[in-house]
């Protein structure tokens, strides 16, 4: 959470180490000390204990902790699904998907095998692709903030459809970058760009 969102007297979910799956503790913030330091009192795991915590260790308001844990589980399942179904982080396909979704416009992004967008933005894009409205398909899920998270294979299917219907926005960006890199490679001392250009 951001420091500006925290308030003394409120209860929050606290995690000693920012590792998914580690247990959460319920704390009440007593006062802001300085910088990102807060004085806090433990409520459940060590009742009455008063200690200092950092903003980075405070994850969500306590009333949202179950939703937070569910979202963590959903992300873990989505990443596992991606690895089983052929997602590779630095593959040409992943690079291409990132280029396609950067060309689509705001409201949609693809990173590390996960497409993030709202239902409205997704349906607008699907309309442009002449596809029906989206229905949530496992392992895709909606986060606490309403943002949809779709797996790599669903992102690839959507990107293919977009490229078939509207290839120009994607090709213009790709060709411009390729042209610039080709000119850079021709200059002495820029030979290190050749493998990047080949991969691109």
mmCIF file with all atom_site columns, C-alpha atoms in Angstrom:
data_model
loop_
_atom_site.group_PDB
_atom_site.id
_atom_site.type_symbol
_atom_site.label_atom_id
_atom_site.label_alt_id
_atom_site.label_comp_id
_atom_site.label_asym_id
_atom_site.label_entity_id
_atom_site.label_seq_id
_atom_site.pdbx_PDB_ins_code
_atom_site.Cartn_x
_atom_site.Cartn_y
_atom_site.Cartn_z
_atom_site.occupancy
_atom_site.B_iso_or_equiv
_atom_site.pdbx_formal_charge
_atom_site.auth_seq_id
_atom_site.auth_comp_id
_atom_site.auth_asym_id
_atom_site.auth_atom_id
_atom_site.pdbx_PDB_model_num
ATOM 1   C CA . UNK A 1 1   ? 0.000   0.000   0.000   1.00 0.00 ? 1   UNK A CA 1
ATOM 2   C CA . UNK A 1 2   ? 1.010   3.614   -0.426  1.00 0.00 ? 2   UNK A CA 1
ATOM 3   C CA . UNK A 1 3   ? 1.983   5.606   2.657   1.00 0.00 ? 3   UNK A CA 1
ATOM 4   C CA . UNK A 1 4   ? -0.716  8.174   1.833   1.00 0.00 ? 4   UNK A CA 1
ATOM 5   C CA . UNK A 1 5   ? -3.391  5.428   2.059   1.00 0.00 ? 5   UNK A CA 1
ATOM 6   C CA . UNK A 1 6   ? -2.429  4.354   5.600   1.00 0.00 ? 6   UNK A CA 1
ATOM 7   C CA . UNK A 1 7   ? -4.106  5.804   8.682   1.00 0.00 ? 7   UNK A CA 1
ATOM 8   C CA . UNK A 1 8   ? -3.247  5.447   12.348  1.00 0.00 ? 8   UNK A CA 1
ATOM 9   C CA . UNK A 1 9   ? -5.933  3.514   14.244  1.00 0.00 ? 9   UNK A CA 1
ATOM 10  C CA . UNK A 1 10  ? -6.908  1.305   11.263  1.00 0.00 ? 10  UNK A CA 1
ATOM 11  C CA . UNK A 1 11  ? -6.240  -2.436  10.997  1.00 0.00 ? 11  UNK A CA 1
ATOM 12  C CA . UNK A 1 12  ? -4.143  -3.905  8.198   1.00 0.00 ? 12  UNK A CA 1
ATOM 13  C CA . UNK A 1 13  ? -2.760  -7.207  6.940   1.00 0.00 ? 13  UNK A CA 1
ATOM 14  C CA . UNK A 1 14  ? 0.989   -7.380  7.613   1.00 0.00 ? 14  UNK A CA 1
ATOM 15  C CA . UNK A 1 15  ? 3.579   -9.763  6.166   1.00 0.00 ? 15  UNK A CA 1
ATOM 16  C CA . UNK A 1 16  ? 7.100   -9.965  7.583   1.00 0.00 ? 16  UNK A CA 1
ATOM 17  C CA . UNK A 1 17  ? 8.634   -10.928 4.207   1.00 0.00 ? 17  UNK A CA 1
ATOM 18  C CA . UNK A 1 18  ? 7.000   -10.036 0.889   1.00 0.00 ? 18  UNK A CA 1
ATOM 19  C CA . UNK A 1 19  ? 6.791   -13.665 -0.266  1.00 0.00 ? 19  UNK A CA 1
ATOM 20  C CA . UNK A 1 20  ? 3.498   -14.970 -1.648  1.00 0.00 ? 20  UNK A CA 1
ATOM 21  C CA . UNK A 1 21  ? 2.060   -17.648 0.611   1.00 0.00 ? 21  UNK A CA 1
ATOM 22  C CA . UNK A 1 22  ? 3.690   -16.404 3.814   1.00 0.00 ? 22  UNK A CA 1
ATOM 23  C CA . UNK A 1 23  ? 1.119   -15.980 6.606   1.00 0.00 ? 23  UNK A CA 1
ATOM 24  C CA . UNK A 1 24  ? -0.513  -12.634 7.263   1.00 0.00 ? 24  UNK A CA 1
ATOM 25  C CA . UNK A 1 25  ? -0.713  -10.969 10.656  1.00 0.00 ? 25  UNK A CA 1
ATOM 26  C CA . UNK A 1 26  ? -3.416  -8.552  11.767  1.00 0.00 ? 26  UNK A CA 1
ATOM 27  C CA . UNK A 1 27  ? -2.030  -5.269  13.066  1.00 0.00 ? 27  UNK A CA 1
ATOM 28  C CA . UNK A 1 28  ? -3.359  -1.873  14.120  1.00 0.00 ? 28  UNK A CA 1
ATOM 29  C CA . UNK A 1 29  ? -1.272  1.162   13.211  1.00 0.00 ? 29  UNK A CA 1
ATOM 30  C CA . UNK A 1 30  ? -0.584  3.364   16.237  1.00 0.00 ? 30  UNK A CA 1
ATOM 31  C CA . UNK A 1 31  ? 1.339   6.244   14.676  1.00 0.00 ? 31  UNK A CA 1
ATOM 32  C CA . UNK A 1 32  ? 3.563   7.276   11.813  1.00 0.00 ? 32  UNK A CA 1
ATOM 33  C CA . UNK A 1 33  ? 7.177   7.592   12.982  1.00 0.00 ? 33  UNK A CA 1
ATOM 34  C CA . UNK A 1 34  ? 9.095   8.923   9.970   1.00 0.00 ? 34  UNK A CA 1
ATOM 35  C CA . UNK A 1 35  ? 9.672   8.065   6.308   1.00 0.00 ? 35  UNK A CA 1
ATOM 36  C CA . UNK A 1 36  ? 8.117   4.656   5.756   1.00 0.00 ? 36  UNK A CA 1
ATOM 37  C CA . UNK A 1 37  ? 8.211   3.579   9.439   1.00 0.00 ? 37  UNK A CA 1
ATOM 38  C CA . UNK A 1 38  ? 5.077   3.016   11.507  1.00 0.00 ? 38  UNK A CA 1
ATOM 39  C CA . UNK A 1 39  ? 4.507   1.944   15.097  1.00 0.00 ? 39  UNK A CA 1
ATOM 40  C CA . UNK A 1 40  ? 2.012   -0.942  15.150  1.00 0.00 ? 40  UNK A CA 1
ATOM 41  C CA . UNK A 1 41  ? 0.275   -3.266  17.599  1.00 0.00 ? 41  UNK A CA 1
ATOM 42  C CA . UNK A 1 42  ? -0.337  -6.924  16.783  1.00 0.00 ? 42  UNK A CA 1
ATOM 43  C CA . UNK A 1 43  ? -3.914  -8.099  17.284  1.00 0.00 ? 43  UNK A CA 1
ATOM 44  C CA . UNK A 1 44  ? -4.003  -11.845 16.652  1.00 0.00 ? 44  UNK A CA 1
ATOM 45  C CA . UNK A 1 45  ? -0.643  -13.657 16.277  1.00 0.00 ? 45  UNK A CA 1
ATOM 46  C CA . UNK A 1 46  ? 1.145   -11.881 19.151  1.00 0.00 ? 46  UNK A CA 1
ATOM 47  C CA . UNK A 1 47  ? -1.624  -9.965  20.943  1.00 0.00 ? 47  UNK A CA 1
ATOM 48  C CA . UNK A 1 48  ? -0.399  -6.757  22.530  1.00 0.00 ? 48  UNK A CA 1
ATOM 49  C CA . UNK A 1 49  ? 3.047   -6.774  20.877  1.00 0.00 ? 49  UNK A CA 1
ATOM 50  C CA . UNK A 1 50  ? 4.088   -3.286  19.774  1.00 0.00 ? 50  UNK A CA 1
ATOM 51  C CA . UNK A 1 51  ? 6.834   -2.986  17.171  1.00 0.00 ? 51  UNK A CA 1
ATOM 52  C CA . UNK A 1 52  ? 7.888   -1.005  14.120  1.00 0.00 ? 52  UNK A CA 1
ATOM 53  C CA . UNK A 1 53  ? 6.862   -1.926  10.562  1.00 0.00 ? 53  UNK A CA 1
ATOM 54  C CA . UNK A 1 54  ? 7.547   -0.481  7.124   1.00 0.00 ? 54  UNK A CA 1
ATOM 55  C CA . UNK A 1 55  ? 4.981   0.606   4.574   1.00 0.00 ? 55  UNK A CA 1
ATOM 56  C CA . UNK A 1 56  ? 6.149   -2.198  2.227   1.00 0.00 ? 56  UNK A CA 1
ATOM 57  C CA . UNK A 1 57  ? 5.126   -4.829  4.792   1.00 0.00 ? 57  UNK A CA 1
ATOM 58  C CA . UNK A 1 58  ? 1.561   -3.528  5.032   1.00 0.00 ? 58  UNK A CA 1
ATOM 59  C CA . UNK A 1 59  ? -0.416  -5.152  2.227   1.00 0.00 ? 59  UNK A CA 1
ATOM 60  C CA . UNK A 1 60  ? -4.125  -4.314  2.455   1.00 0.00 ? 60  UNK A CA 1
ATOM 61  C CA . UNK A 1 61  ? -6.746  -3.188  4.950   1.00 0.00 ? 61  UNK A CA 1
ATOM 62  C CA . UNK A 1 62  ? -7.567  -6.179  7.164   1.00 0.00 ? 62  UNK A CA 1
ATOM 63  C CA . UNK A 1 63  ? -11.164 -6.351  5.880   1.00 0.00 ? 63  UNK A CA 1
ATOM 64  C CA . UNK A 1 64  ? -9.734  -7.100  2.393   1.00 0.00 ? 64  UNK A CA 1
ATOM 65  C CA . UNK A 1 65  ? -7.236  -9.772  3.438   1.00 0.00 ? 65  UNK A CA 1
ATOM 66  C CA . UNK A 1 66  ? -9.339  -12.735 2.232   1.00 0.00 ? 66  UNK A CA 1
ATOM 67  C CA . UNK A 1 67  ? -9.755  -11.164 -1.210  1.00 0.00 ? 67  UNK A CA 1
ATOM 68  C CA . UNK A 1 68  ? -6.010  -10.425 -1.269  1.00 0.00 ? 68  UNK A CA 1
ATOM 69  C CA . UNK A 1 69  ? -5.154  -14.070 -0.494  1.00 0.00 ? 69  UNK A CA 1
ATOM 70  C CA . UNK A 1 70  ? -7.613  -15.276 -3.151  1.00 0.00 ? 70  UNK A CA 1
ATOM 71  C CA . UNK A 1 71  ? -5.999  -12.971 -5.711  1.00 0.00 ? 71  UNK A CA 1
ATOM 72  C CA . UNK A 1 72  ? -2.552  -14.323 -4.792  1.00 0.00 ? 72  UNK A CA 1
ATOM 73  C CA . UNK A 1 73  ? -3.838  -17.877 -5.340  1.00 0.00 ? 73  UNK A CA 1
ATOM 74  C CA . UNK A 1 74  ? -5.401  -16.878 -8.668  1.00 0.00 ? 74  UNK A CA 1
ATOM 75  C CA . UNK A 1 75  ? -2.107  -15.352 -9.857  1.00 0.00 ? 75  UNK A CA 1
ATOM 76  C CA . UNK A 1 76  ? -0.203  -18.509 -8.862  1.00 0.00 ? 76  UNK A CA 1
ATOM 77  C CA . UNK A 1 77  ? -2.669  -20.685 -10.815 1.00 0.00 ? 77  UNK A CA 1
ATOM 78  C CA . UNK A 1 78  ? -2.448  -18.382 -13.830 1.00 0.00 ? 78  UNK A CA 1
ATOM 79  C CA . UNK A 1 79  ? 1.371   -18.517 -13.847 1.00 0.00 ? 79  UNK A CA 1
ATOM 80  C CA . UNK A 1 80  ? 1.302   -22.312 -13.466 1.00 0.00 ? 80  UNK A CA 1
ATOM 81  C CA . UNK A 1 81  ? -1.221  -22.607 -16.305 1.00 0.00 ? 81  UNK A CA 1
ATOM 82  C CA . UNK A 1 82  ? 0.988   -20.425 -18.533 1.00 0.00 ? 82  UNK A CA 1
ATOM 83  C CA . UNK A 1 83  ? 4.104   -22.511 -17.888 1.00 0.00 ? 83  UNK A CA 1
ATOM 84  C CA . UNK A 1 84  ? 2.210   -25.754 -18.640 1.00 0.00 ? 84  UNK A CA 1
ATOM 85  C CA . UNK A 1 85  ? 0.717   -24.288 -21.836 1.00 0.00 ? 85  UNK A CA 1
ATOM 86  C CA . UNK A 1 86  ? 3.932   -23.098 -23.476 1.00 0.00 ? 86  UNK A CA 1
ATOM 87  C CA . UNK A 1 87  ? 4.591   -19.576 -22.198 1.00 0.00 ? 87  UNK A CA 1
ATOM 88  C CA . UNK A 1 88  ? 8.268   -18.637 -22.380 1.00 0.00 ? 88  UNK A CA 1
ATOM 89  C CA . UNK A 1 89  ? 9.306   -15.259 -21.027 1.00 0.00 ? 89  UNK A CA 1
ATOM 90  C CA . UNK A 1 90  ? 11.836  -14.196 -23.643 1.00 0.00 ? 90  UNK A CA 1
ATOM 91  C CA . UNK A 1 91  ? 10.409  -15.991 -26.678 1.00 0.00 ? 91  UNK A CA 1
ATOM 92  C CA . UNK A 1 92  ? 9.703   -14.203 -29.970 1.00 0.00 ? 92  UNK A CA 1
ATOM 93  C CA . UNK A 1 93  ? 5.987   -14.939 -29.452 1.00 0.00 ? 93  UNK A CA 1
ATOM 94  C CA . UNK A 1 94  ? 5.949   -13.106 -26.108 1.00 0.00 ? 94  UNK A CA 1
ATOM 95  C CA . UNK A 1 95  ? 7.838   -10.177 -27.655 1.00 0.00 ? 95  UNK A CA 1
ATOM 96  C CA . UNK A 1 96  ? 5.342   -10.088 -30.529 1.00 0.00 ? 96  UNK A CA 1
ATOM 97  C CA . UNK A 1 97  ? 2.359   -10.122 -28.166 1.00 0.00 ? 97  UNK A CA 1
ATOM 98  C CA . UNK A 1 98  ? 3.817   -7.222  -26.232 1.00 0.00 ? 98  UNK A CA 1
ATOM 99  C CA . UNK A 1 99  ? 4.242   -5.269  -29.491 1.00 0.00 ? 99  UNK A CA 1
ATOM 100 C CA . UNK A 1 100 ? 0.676   -6.010  -30.580 1.00 0.00 ? 100 UNK A CA 1
ATOM 101 C CA . UNK A 1 101 ? -0.911  -4.884  -27.319 1.00 0.00 ? 101 UNK A CA 1
ATOM 102 C CA . UNK A 1 102 ? 1.261   -1.739  -27.215 1.00 0.00 ? 102 UNK A CA 1
ATOM 103 C CA . UNK A 1 103 ? -0.175  -0.905  -30.645 1.00 0.00 ? 103 UNK A CA 1
ATOM 104 C CA . UNK A 1 104 ? -3.781  -1.395  -29.527 1.00 0.00 ? 104 UNK A CA 1
ATOM 105 C CA . UNK A 1 105 ? -3.822  1.686   -27.316 1.00 0.00 ? 105 UNK A CA 1
ATOM 106 C CA . UNK A 1 106 ? -4.455  2.491   -23.688 1.00 0.00 ? 106 UNK A CA 1
ATOM 107 C CA . UNK A 1 107 ? -6.464  0.337   -21.341 1.00 0.00 ? 107 UNK A CA 1
ATOM 108 C CA . UNK A 1 108 ? -4.793  -2.962  -22.144 1.00 0.00 ? 108 UNK A CA 1
ATOM 109 C CA . UNK A 1 109 ? -1.314  -4.315  -21.400 1.00 0.00 ? 109 UNK A CA 1
ATOM 110 C CA . UNK A 1 110 ? 0.580   -7.577  -21.750 1.00 0.00 ? 110 UNK A CA 1
ATOM 111 C CA . UNK A 1 111 ? 3.495   -8.450  -19.486 1.00 0.00 ? 111 UNK A CA 1
ATOM 112 C CA . UNK A 1 112 ? 5.087   -11.726 -18.349 1.00 0.00 ? 112 UNK A CA 1
ATOM 113 C CA . UNK A 1 113 ? 2.414   -13.849 -19.998 1.00 0.00 ? 113 UNK A CA 1
ATOM 114 C CA . UNK A 1 114 ? -0.560  -12.021 -18.490 1.00 0.00 ? 114 UNK A CA 1
ATOM 115 C CA . UNK A 1 115 ? -2.956  -9.702  -20.327 1.00 0.00 ? 115 UNK A CA 1
ATOM 116 C CA . UNK A 1 116 ? -4.402  -7.012  -18.018 1.00 0.00 ? 116 UNK A CA 1
ATOM 117 C CA . UNK A 1 117 ? -7.430  -4.932  -18.908 1.00 0.00 ? 117 UNK A CA 1
ATOM 118 C CA . UNK A 1 118 ? -10.958 -4.029  -17.862 1.00 0.00 ? 118 UNK A CA 1
ATOM 119 C CA . UNK A 1 119 ? -14.005 -5.804  -19.248 1.00 0.00 ? 119 UNK A CA 1
ATOM 120 C CA . UNK A 1 120 ? -15.028 -2.616  -21.114 1.00 0.00 ? 120 UNK A CA 1
ATOM 121 C CA . UNK A 1 121 ? -11.644 -2.206  -22.832 1.00 0.00 ? 121 UNK A CA 1
ATOM 122 C CA . UNK A 1 122 ? -11.506 -5.907  -23.658 1.00 0.00 ? 122 UNK A CA 1
ATOM 123 C CA . UNK A 1 123 ? -14.960 -5.892  -25.220 1.00 0.00 ? 123 UNK A CA 1
ATOM 124 C CA . UNK A 1 124 ? -14.117 -2.753  -27.236 1.00 0.00 ? 124 UNK A CA 1
ATOM 125 C CA . UNK A 1 125 ? -11.067 -4.527  -28.617 1.00 0.00 ? 125 UNK A CA 1
ATOM 126 C CA . UNK A 1 126 ? -13.071 -7.694  -29.293 1.00 0.00 ? 126 UNK A CA 1
ATOM 127 C CA . UNK A 1 127 ? -15.617 -5.595  -31.210 1.00 0.00 ? 127 UNK A CA 1
ATOM 128 C CA . UNK A 1 128 ? -12.776 -4.192  -33.345 1.00 0.00 ? 128 UNK A CA 1
ATOM 129 C CA . UNK A 1 129 ? -11.655 -7.790  -33.918 1.00 0.00 ? 129 UNK A CA 1
ATOM 130 C CA . UNK A 1 130 ? -15.224 -8.801  -34.861 1.00 0.00 ? 130 UNK A CA 1
ATOM 131 C CA . UNK A 1 131 ? -15.397 -11.204 -31.908 1.00 0.00 ? 131 UNK A CA 1
ATOM 132 C CA . UNK A 1 132 ? -18.301 -11.697 -29.469 1.00 0.00 ? 132 UNK A CA 1
ATOM 133 C CA . UNK A 1 133 ? -18.219 -10.220 -25.952 1.00 0.00 ? 133 UNK A CA 1
ATOM 134 C CA . UNK A 1 134 ? -15.790 -11.884 -23.588 1.00 0.00 ? 134 UNK A CA 1
ATOM 135 C CA . UNK A 1 135 ? -16.937 -14.439 -21.054 1.00 0.00 ? 135 UNK A CA 1
ATOM 136 C CA . UNK A 1 136 ? -14.493 -15.230 -18.258 1.00 0.00 ? 136 UNK A CA 1
ATOM 137 C CA . UNK A 1 137 ? -12.704 -18.520 -18.974 1.00 0.00 ? 137 UNK A CA 1
ATOM 138 C CA . UNK A 1 138 ? -10.544 -20.270 -16.384 1.00 0.00 ? 138 UNK A CA 1
ATOM 139 C CA . UNK A 1 139 ? -7.801  -19.526 -15.394 1.00 0.00 ? 139 UNK A CA 1
ATOM 140 C CA . UNK A 1 140 ? -8.577  -15.868 -16.207 1.00 0.00 ? 140 UNK A CA 1
ATOM 141 C CA . UNK A 1 141 ? -9.860  -13.922 -13.221 1.00 0.00 ? 141 UNK A CA 1
ATOM 142 C CA . UNK A 1 142 ? -10.969 -10.463 -12.116 1.00 0.00 ? 142 UNK A CA 1
ATOM 143 C CA . UNK A 1 143 ? -8.807  -8.880  -9.427  1.00 0.00 ? 143 UNK A CA 1
ATOM 144 C CA . UNK A 1 144 ? -9.976  -6.888  -6.390  1.00 0.00 ? 144 UNK A CA 1
ATOM 145 C CA . UNK A 1 145 ? -9.840  -3.700  -8.461  1.00 0.00 ? 145 UNK A CA 1
ATOM 146 C CA . UNK A 1 146 ? -11.990 -5.168  -11.258 1.00 0.00 ? 146 UNK A CA 1
ATOM 147 C CA . UNK A 1 147 ? -9.057  -5.599  -13.668 1.00 0.00 ? 147 UNK A CA 1
ATOM 148 C CA . UNK A 1 148 ? -9.202  -8.814  -15.704 1.00 0.00 ? 148 UNK A CA 1
ATOM 149 C CA . UNK A 1 149 ? -6.093  -11.014 -15.902 1.00 0.00 ? 149 UNK A CA 1
ATOM 150 C CA . UNK A 1 150 ? -6.006  -13.358 -18.912 1.00 0.00 ? 150 UNK A CA 1
ATOM 151 C CA . UNK A 1 151 ? -3.501  -16.145 -19.620 1.00 0.00 ? 151 UNK A CA 1
ATOM 152 C CA . UNK A 1 152 ? -0.959  -16.224 -22.432 1.00 0.00 ? 152 UNK A CA 1
ATOM 153 C CA . UNK A 1 153 ? -2.985  -18.442 -24.790 1.00 0.00 ? 153 UNK A CA 1
ATOM 154 C CA . UNK A 1 154 ? -6.094  -16.226 -24.578 1.00 0.00 ? 154 UNK A CA 1
ATOM 155 C CA . UNK A 1 155 ? -3.885  -13.166 -25.182 1.00 0.00 ? 155 UNK A CA 1
ATOM 156 C CA . UNK A 1 156 ? -2.306  -14.851 -28.234 1.00 0.00 ? 156 UNK A CA 1
ATOM 157 C CA . UNK A 1 157 ? -5.727  -15.687 -29.684 1.00 0.00 ? 157 UNK A CA 1
ATOM 158 C CA . UNK A 1 158 ? -6.887  -12.077 -29.269 1.00 0.00 ? 158 UNK A CA 1
ATOM 159 C CA . UNK A 1 159 ? -3.644  -10.660 -30.721 1.00 0.00 ? 159 UNK A CA 1
ATOM 160 C CA . UNK A 1 160 ? -3.964  -12.915 -33.792 1.00 0.00 ? 160 UNK A CA 1
ATOM 161 C CA . UNK A 1 161 ? -7.524  -11.720 -34.358 1.00 0.00 ? 161 UNK A CA 1
ATOM 162 C CA . UNK A 1 162 ? -6.493  -8.078  -34.016 1.00 0.00 ? 162 UNK A CA 1
ATOM 163 C CA . UNK A 1 163 ? -3.584  -8.482  -36.461 1.00 0.00 ? 163 UNK A CA 1
ATOM 164 C CA . UNK A 1 164 ? -5.871  -10.088 -39.050 1.00 0.00 ? 164 UNK A CA 1
ATOM 165 C CA . UNK A 1 165 ? -8.400  -7.256  -38.845 1.00 0.00 ? 165 UNK A CA 1
ATOM 166 C CA . UNK A 1 166 ? -6.105  -4.245  -38.213 1.00 0.00 ? 166 UNK A CA 1
ATOM 167 C CA . UNK A 1 167 ? -2.499  -5.095  -39.156 1.00 0.00 ? 167 UNK A CA 1
ATOM 168 C CA . UNK A 1 168 ? -1.442  -1.485  -39.903 1.00 0.00 ? 168 UNK A CA 1
ATOM 169 C CA . UNK A 1 169 ? -1.009  -0.147  -36.309 1.00 0.00 ? 169 UNK A CA 1
ATOM 170 C CA . UNK A 1 170 ? 1.141   -3.138  -35.383 1.00 0.00 ? 170 UNK A CA 1
ATOM 171 C CA . UNK A 1 171 ? 3.231   -3.165  -38.556 1.00 0.00 ? 171 UNK A CA 1
ATOM 172 C CA . UNK A 1 172 ? 3.928   0.586   -38.481 1.00 0.00 ? 172 UNK A CA 1
ATOM 173 C CA . UNK A 1 173 ? 5.403   0.364   -34.967 1.00 0.00 ? 173 UNK A CA 1
ATOM 174 C CA . UNK A 1 174 ? 7.411   -2.794  -35.728 1.00 0.00 ? 174 UNK A CA 1
ATOM 175 C CA . UNK A 1 175 ? 8.768   -1.543  -39.055 1.00 0.00 ? 175 UNK A CA 1
ATOM 176 C CA . UNK A 1 176 ? 9.766   1.835   -37.584 1.00 0.00 ? 176 UNK A CA 1
ATOM 177 C CA . UNK A 1 177 ? 11.689  0.179   -34.748 1.00 0.00 ? 177 UNK A CA 1
ATOM 178 C CA . UNK A 1 178 ? 13.319  -2.315  -37.110 1.00 0.00 ? 178 UNK A CA 1
ATOM 179 C CA . UNK A 1 179 ? 14.359  0.504   -39.485 1.00 0.00 ? 179 UNK A CA 1
ATOM 180 C CA . UNK A 1 180 ? 15.887  2.537   -36.624 1.00 0.00 ? 180 UNK A CA 1
ATOM 181 C CA . UNK A 1 181 ? 17.774  -0.451  -35.245 1.00 0.00 ? 181 UNK A CA 1
ATOM 182 C CA . UNK A 1 182 ? 19.012  -1.386  -38.734 1.00 0.00 ? 182 UNK A CA 1
ATOM 183 C CA . UNK A 1 183 ? 20.498  2.109   -39.120 1.00 0.00 ? 183 UNK A CA 1
ATOM 184 C CA . UNK A 1 184 ? 22.060  1.890   -35.634 1.00 0.00 ? 184 UNK A CA 1
ATOM 185 C CA . UNK A 1 185 ? 23.637  -1.503  -36.401 1.00 0.00 ? 185 UNK A CA 1
ATOM 186 C CA . UNK A 1 186 ? 25.317  -0.040  -39.507 1.00 0.00 ? 186 UNK A CA 1
ATOM 187 C CA . UNK A 1 187 ? 27.259  2.466   -37.354 1.00 0.00 ? 187 UNK A CA 1
ATOM 188 C CA . UNK A 1 188 ? 30.681  1.405   -36.051 1.00 0.00 ? 188 UNK A CA 1
ATOM 189 C CA . UNK A 1 189 ? 30.600  0.181   -32.469 1.00 0.00 ? 189 UNK A CA 1
ATOM 190 C CA . UNK A 1 190 ? 26.893  -0.774  -32.534 1.00 0.00 ? 190 UNK A CA 1
ATOM 191 C CA . UNK A 1 191 ? 27.385  -4.389  -33.635 1.00 0.00 ? 191 UNK A CA 1
ATOM 192 C CA . UNK A 1 192 ? 26.100  -5.513  -30.217 1.00 0.00 ? 192 UNK A CA 1
ATOM 193 C CA . UNK A 1 193 ? 22.570  -4.717  -31.508 1.00 0.00 ? 193 UNK A CA 1
ATOM 194 C CA . UNK A 1 194 ? 22.702  -7.436  -34.203 1.00 0.00 ? 194 UNK A CA 1
ATOM 195 C CA . UNK A 1 195 ? 21.407  -10.281 -31.940 1.00 0.00 ? 195 UNK A CA 1
ATOM 196 C CA . UNK A 1 196 ? 18.650  -7.999  -30.640 1.00 0.00 ? 196 UNK A CA 1
ATOM 197 C CA . UNK A 1 197 ? 17.655  -7.038  -34.178 1.00 0.00 ? 197 UNK A CA 1
ATOM 198 C CA . UNK A 1 198 ? 17.621  -10.709 -35.239 1.00 0.00 ? 198 UNK A CA 1
ATOM 199 C CA . UNK A 1 199 ? 15.412  -11.650 -32.298 1.00 0.00 ? 199 UNK A CA 1
ATOM 200 C CA . UNK A 1 200 ? 13.117  -8.673  -32.913 1.00 0.00 ? 200 UNK A CA 1
#
